[in-house]
PDB file of C-alpha atoms in Angstrom:
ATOM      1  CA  UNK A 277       0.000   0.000   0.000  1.00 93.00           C
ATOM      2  CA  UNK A 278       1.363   3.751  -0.465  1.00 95.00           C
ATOM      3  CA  UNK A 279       1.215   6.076   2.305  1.00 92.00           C
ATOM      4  CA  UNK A 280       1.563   9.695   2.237  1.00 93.00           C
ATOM      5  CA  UNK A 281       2.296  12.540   4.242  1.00 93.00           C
ATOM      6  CA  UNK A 282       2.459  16.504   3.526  1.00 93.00           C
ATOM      7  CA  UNK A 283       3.987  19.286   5.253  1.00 92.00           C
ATOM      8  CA  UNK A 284       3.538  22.868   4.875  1.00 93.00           C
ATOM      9  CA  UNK A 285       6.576  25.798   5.125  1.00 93.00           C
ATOM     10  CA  UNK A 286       6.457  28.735   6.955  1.00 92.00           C
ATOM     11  CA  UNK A 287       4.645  31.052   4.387  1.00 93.00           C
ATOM     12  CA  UNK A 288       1.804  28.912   3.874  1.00 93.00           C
ATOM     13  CA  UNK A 289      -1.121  30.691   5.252  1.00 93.00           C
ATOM     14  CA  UNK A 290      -2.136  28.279   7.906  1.00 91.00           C
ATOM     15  CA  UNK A 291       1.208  28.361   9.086  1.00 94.00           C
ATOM     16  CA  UNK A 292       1.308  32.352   9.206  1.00 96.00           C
ATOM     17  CA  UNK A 293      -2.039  32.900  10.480  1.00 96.00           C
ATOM     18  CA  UNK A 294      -0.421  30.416  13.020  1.00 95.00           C
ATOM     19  CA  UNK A 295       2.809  31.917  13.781  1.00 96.00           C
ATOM     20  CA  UNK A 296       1.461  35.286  14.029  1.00 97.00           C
ATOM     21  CA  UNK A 297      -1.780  34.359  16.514  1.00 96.00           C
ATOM     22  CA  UNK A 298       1.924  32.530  18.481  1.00 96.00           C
ATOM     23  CA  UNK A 299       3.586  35.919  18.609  1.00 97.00           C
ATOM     24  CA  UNK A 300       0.450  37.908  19.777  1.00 97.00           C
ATOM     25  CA  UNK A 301       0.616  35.267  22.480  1.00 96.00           C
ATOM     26  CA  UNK A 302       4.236  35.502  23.351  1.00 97.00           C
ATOM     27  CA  UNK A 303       3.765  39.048  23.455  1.00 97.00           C
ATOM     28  CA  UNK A 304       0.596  38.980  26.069  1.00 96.00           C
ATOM     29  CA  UNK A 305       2.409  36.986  28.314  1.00 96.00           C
ATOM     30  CA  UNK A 306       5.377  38.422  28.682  1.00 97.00           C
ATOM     31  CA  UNK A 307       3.869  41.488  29.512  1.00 96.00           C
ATOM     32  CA  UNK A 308       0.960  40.012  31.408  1.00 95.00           C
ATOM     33  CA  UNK A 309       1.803  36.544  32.537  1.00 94.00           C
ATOM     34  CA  UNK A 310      -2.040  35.900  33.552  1.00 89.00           C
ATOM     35  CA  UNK A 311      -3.577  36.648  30.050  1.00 91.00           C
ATOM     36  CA  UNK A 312      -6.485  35.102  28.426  1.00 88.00           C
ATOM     37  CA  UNK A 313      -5.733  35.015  24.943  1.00 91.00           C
ATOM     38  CA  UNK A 314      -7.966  33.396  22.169  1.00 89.00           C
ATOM     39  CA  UNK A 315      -6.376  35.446  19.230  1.00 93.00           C
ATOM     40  CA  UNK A 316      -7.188  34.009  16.111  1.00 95.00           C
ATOM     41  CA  UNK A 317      -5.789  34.933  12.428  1.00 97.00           C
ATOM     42  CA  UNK A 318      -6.578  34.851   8.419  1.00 97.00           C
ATOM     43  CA  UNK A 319      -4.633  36.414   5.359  1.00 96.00           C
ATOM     44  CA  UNK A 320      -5.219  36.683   2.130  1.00 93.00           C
ATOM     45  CA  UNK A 321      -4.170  39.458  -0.888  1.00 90.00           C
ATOM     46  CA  UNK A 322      -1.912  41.071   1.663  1.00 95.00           C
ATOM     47  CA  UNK A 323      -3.754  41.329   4.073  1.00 97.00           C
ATOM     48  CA  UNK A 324      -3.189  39.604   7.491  1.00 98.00           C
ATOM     49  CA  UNK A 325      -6.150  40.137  10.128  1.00 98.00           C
ATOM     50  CA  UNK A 326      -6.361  39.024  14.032  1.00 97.00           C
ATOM     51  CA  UNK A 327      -9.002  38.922  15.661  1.00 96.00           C
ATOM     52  CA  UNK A 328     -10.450  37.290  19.116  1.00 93.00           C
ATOM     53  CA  UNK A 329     -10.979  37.946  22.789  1.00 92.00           C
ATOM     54  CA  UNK A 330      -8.110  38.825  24.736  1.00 93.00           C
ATOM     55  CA  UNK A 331      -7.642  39.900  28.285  1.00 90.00           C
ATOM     56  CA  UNK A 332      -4.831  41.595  29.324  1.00 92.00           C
ATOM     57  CA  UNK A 333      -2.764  44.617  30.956  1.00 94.00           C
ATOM     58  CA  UNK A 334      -0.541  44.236  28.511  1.00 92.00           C
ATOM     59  CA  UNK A 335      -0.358  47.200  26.036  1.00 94.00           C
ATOM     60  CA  UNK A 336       0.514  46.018  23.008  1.00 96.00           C
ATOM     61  CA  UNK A 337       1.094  47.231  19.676  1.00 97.00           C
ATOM     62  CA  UNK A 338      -0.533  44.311  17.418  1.00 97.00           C
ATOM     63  CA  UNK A 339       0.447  46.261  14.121  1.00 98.00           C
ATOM     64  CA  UNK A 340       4.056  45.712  15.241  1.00 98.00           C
ATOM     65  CA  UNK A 341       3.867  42.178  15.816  1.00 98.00           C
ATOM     66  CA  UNK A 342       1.734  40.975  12.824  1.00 98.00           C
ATOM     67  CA  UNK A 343       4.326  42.409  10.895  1.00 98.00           C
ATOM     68  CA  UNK A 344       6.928  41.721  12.574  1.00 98.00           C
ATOM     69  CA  UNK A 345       5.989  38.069  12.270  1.00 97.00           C
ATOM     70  CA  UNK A 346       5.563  38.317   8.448  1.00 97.00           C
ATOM     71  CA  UNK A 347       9.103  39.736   7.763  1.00 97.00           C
ATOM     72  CA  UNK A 348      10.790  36.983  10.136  1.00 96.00           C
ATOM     73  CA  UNK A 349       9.049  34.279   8.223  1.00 96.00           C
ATOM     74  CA  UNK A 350      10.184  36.364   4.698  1.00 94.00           C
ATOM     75  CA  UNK A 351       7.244  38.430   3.027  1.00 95.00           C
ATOM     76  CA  UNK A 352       8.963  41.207   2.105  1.00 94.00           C
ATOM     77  CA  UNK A 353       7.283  42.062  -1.211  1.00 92.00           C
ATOM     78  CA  UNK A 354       4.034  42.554  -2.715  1.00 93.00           C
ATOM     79  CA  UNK A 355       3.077  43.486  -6.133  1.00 90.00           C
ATOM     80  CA  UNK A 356      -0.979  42.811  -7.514  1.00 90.00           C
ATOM     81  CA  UNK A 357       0.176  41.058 -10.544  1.00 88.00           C
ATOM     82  CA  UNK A 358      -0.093  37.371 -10.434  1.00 83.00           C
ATOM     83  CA  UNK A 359       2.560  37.176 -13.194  1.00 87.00           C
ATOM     84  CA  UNK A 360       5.177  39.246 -11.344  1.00 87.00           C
ATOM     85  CA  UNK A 361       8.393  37.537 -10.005  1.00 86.00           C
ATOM     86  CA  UNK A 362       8.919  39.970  -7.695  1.00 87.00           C
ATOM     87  CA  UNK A 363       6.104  39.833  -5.627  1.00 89.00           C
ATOM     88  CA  UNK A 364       6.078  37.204  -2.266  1.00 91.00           C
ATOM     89  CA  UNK A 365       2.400  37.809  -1.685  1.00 91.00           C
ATOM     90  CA  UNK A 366       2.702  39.703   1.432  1.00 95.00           C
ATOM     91  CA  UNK A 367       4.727  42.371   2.154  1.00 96.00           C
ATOM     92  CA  UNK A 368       5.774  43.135   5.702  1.00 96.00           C
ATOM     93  CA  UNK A 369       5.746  47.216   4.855  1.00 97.00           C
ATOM     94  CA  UNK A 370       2.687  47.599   3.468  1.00 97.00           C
ATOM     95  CA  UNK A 371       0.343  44.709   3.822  1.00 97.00           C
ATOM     96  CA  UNK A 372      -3.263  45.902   5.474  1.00 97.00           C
ATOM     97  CA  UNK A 373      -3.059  45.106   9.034  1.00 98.00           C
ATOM     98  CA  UNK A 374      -7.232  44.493  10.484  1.00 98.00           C
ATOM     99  CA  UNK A 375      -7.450  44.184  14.266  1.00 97.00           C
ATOM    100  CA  UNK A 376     -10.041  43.217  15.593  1.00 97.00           C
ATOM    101  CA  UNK A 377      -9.946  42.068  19.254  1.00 94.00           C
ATOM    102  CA  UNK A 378     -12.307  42.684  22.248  1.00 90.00           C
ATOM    103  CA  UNK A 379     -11.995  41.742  26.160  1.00 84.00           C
ATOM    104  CA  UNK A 380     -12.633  37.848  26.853  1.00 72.00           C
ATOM    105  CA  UNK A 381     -16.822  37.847  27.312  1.00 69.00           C
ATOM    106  CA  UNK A 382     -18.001  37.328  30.675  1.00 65.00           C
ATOM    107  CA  UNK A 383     -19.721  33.401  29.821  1.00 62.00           C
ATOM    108  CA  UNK A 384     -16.378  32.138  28.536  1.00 61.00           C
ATOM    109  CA  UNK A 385     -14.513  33.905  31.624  1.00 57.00           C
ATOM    110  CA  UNK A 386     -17.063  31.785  33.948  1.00 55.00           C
ATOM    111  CA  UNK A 387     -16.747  28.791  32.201  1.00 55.00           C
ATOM    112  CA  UNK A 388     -13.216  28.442  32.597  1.00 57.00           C
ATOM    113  CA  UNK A 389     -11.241  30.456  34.520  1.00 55.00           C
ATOM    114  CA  UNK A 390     -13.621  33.280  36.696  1.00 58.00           C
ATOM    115  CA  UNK A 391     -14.110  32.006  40.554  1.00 56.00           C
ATOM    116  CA  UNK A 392     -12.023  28.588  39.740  1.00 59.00           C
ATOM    117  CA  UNK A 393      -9.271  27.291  41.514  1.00 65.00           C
ATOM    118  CA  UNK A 394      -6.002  27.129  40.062  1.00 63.00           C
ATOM    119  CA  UNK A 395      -6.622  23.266  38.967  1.00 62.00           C
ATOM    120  CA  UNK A 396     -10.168  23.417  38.133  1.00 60.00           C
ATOM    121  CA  UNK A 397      -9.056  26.245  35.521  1.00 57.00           C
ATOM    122  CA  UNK A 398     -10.635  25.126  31.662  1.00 57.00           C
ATOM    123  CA  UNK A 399      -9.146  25.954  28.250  1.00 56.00           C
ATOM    124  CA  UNK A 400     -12.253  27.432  26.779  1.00 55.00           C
ATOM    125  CA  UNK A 401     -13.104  25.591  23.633  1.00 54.00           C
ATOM    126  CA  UNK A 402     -10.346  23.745  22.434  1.00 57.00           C
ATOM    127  CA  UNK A 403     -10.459  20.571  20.373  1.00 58.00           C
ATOM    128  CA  UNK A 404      -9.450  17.471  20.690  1.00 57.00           C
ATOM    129  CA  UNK A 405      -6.437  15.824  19.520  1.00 60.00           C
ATOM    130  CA  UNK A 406      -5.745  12.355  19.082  1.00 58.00           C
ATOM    131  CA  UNK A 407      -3.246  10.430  16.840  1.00 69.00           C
ATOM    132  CA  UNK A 408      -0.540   7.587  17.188  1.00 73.00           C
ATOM    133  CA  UNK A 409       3.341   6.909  18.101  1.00 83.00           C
ATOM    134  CA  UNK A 410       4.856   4.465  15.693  1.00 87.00           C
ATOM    135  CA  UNK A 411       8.389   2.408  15.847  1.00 90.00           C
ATOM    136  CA  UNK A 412       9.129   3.439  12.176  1.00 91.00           C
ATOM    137  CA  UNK A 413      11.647   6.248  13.272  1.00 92.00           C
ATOM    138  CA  UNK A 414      13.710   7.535  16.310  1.00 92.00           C
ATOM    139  CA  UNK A 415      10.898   9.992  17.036  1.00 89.00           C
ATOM    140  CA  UNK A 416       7.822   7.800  16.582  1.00 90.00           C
ATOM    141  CA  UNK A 417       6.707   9.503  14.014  1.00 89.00           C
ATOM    142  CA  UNK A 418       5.417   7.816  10.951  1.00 90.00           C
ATOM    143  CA  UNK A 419       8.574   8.034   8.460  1.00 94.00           C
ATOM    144  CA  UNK A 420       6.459   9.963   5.168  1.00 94.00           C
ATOM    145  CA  UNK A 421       5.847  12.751   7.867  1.00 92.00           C
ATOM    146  CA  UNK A 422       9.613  12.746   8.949  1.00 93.00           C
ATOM    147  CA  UNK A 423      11.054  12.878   5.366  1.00 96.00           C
ATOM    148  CA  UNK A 424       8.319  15.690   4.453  1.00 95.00           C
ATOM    149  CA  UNK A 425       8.872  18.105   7.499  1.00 94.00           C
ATOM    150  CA  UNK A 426      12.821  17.701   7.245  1.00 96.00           C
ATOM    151  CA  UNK A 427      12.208  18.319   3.394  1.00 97.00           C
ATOM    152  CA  UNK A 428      10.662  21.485   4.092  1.00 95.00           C
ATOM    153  CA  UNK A 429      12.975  22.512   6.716  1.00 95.00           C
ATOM    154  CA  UNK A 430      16.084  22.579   4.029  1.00 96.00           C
ATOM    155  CA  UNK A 431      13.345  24.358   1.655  1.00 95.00           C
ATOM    156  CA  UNK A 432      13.333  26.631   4.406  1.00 95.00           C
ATOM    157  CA  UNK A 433      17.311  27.317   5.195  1.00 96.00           C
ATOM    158  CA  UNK A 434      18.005  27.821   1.131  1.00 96.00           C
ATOM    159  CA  UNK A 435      15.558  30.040   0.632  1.00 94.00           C
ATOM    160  CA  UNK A 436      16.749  31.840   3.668  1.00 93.00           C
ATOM    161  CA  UNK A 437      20.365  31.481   3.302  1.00 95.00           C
ATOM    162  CA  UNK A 438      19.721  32.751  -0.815  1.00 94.00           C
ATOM    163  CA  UNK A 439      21.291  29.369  -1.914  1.00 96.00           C
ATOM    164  CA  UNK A 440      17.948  29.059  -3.879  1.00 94.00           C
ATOM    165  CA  UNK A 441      16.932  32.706  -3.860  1.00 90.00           C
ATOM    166  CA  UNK A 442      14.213  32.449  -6.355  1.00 91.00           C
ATOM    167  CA  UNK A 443      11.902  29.715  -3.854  1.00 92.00           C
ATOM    168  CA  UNK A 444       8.874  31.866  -1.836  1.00 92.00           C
ATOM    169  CA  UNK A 445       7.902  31.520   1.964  1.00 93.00           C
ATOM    170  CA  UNK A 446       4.601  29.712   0.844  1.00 92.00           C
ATOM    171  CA  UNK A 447       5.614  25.989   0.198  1.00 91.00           C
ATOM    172  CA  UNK A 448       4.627  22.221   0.769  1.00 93.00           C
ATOM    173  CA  UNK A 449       6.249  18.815   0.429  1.00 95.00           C
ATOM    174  CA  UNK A 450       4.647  15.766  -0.098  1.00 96.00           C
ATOM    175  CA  UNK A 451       5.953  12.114   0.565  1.00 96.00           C
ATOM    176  CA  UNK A 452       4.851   8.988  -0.528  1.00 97.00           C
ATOM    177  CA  UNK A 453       6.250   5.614   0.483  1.00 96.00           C
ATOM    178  CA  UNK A 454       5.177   2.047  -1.000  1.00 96.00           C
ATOM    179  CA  UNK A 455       5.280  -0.568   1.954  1.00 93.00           C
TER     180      UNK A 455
END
């Protein structure tokens, strides 16, 4: 049978939308070590928006750090011509920046943290994850998932270190083995 895995680089926009929602975090707590962050984000067209509930004393400058974010993953460049080799998609200069974020509301606040003790604290309403180890590597990962993350992590360092200058942020691997 053939089984395949994918991975996704840095620029892809689930992984952006990710990283950036993981700096506004950072950012909250370090100023604020008892935050309540649900900060959620979307780009598209250069445009990165975050939005969600956060509580904080932390004041924070969320232009900054969205695109801050987007330069250290590389979107330096944008240009509205889908056949120009210039343009990354997203630039960190002058991409549109939306913010839209409000205080945590009082039900979620009840729910799971407001009036709790420090154990009985919830994390609002996360998902659940569930998945498997296997024996096939050092890791326990499953070896098509290995060989595509590592894949996209030397994507990653030529792009970066200009080795192959002409390769974008945005990116995905795909590995397929025959067992």
């Amino acid at each position: 049978f053939l089984f395949s895995s994918e991975s996704v680089n840095e620029g892809h926009p689930d992984k952006v939308a990710d990283q950036v929602s993981d700096a506004v975090l950072d950012a909250c707590l370090t100023a604020d070590p008892y935050s309540k962050v649900a900060c959620e984000t979307a780009t598209k067209d250069n445009m990165v928006m975050v939005f969600g509930e956060i509580t904080t004393k932390a004041n924070l400058d969320y232009d900054a750090i969205v695109r801050n974010e987007v330069k250290k993953i590389g979107f330096d460049s944008f240009v509205d011509d889908l056949g120009s080799v210039d343009s990354k998609g997203l630039s960190c200069d002058s991409c549109e920046v939306l913010v839209r974020i409000n205080k945590q509301s009082p039900d979620i606040a009840g729910g799971v943290h407001v009036g709790k003790s420090d154990l009985d604290v919830g994390a609002g309403d996360q998902g659940i994850m569930f998945g498997y180890a296997s024996d096939e590597t050092e890791n326990c990962m499953p070896l098509t998932h290995l060989m595509a993350t590592r894949l996209g992590k030397v994507l990653t360092e030529v792009r970066k270190d200009g080795s192959l200058w002409w390769l974008r942020p945005d990116g995905k691997t795909q590995v397929t083995i025959e067992y």
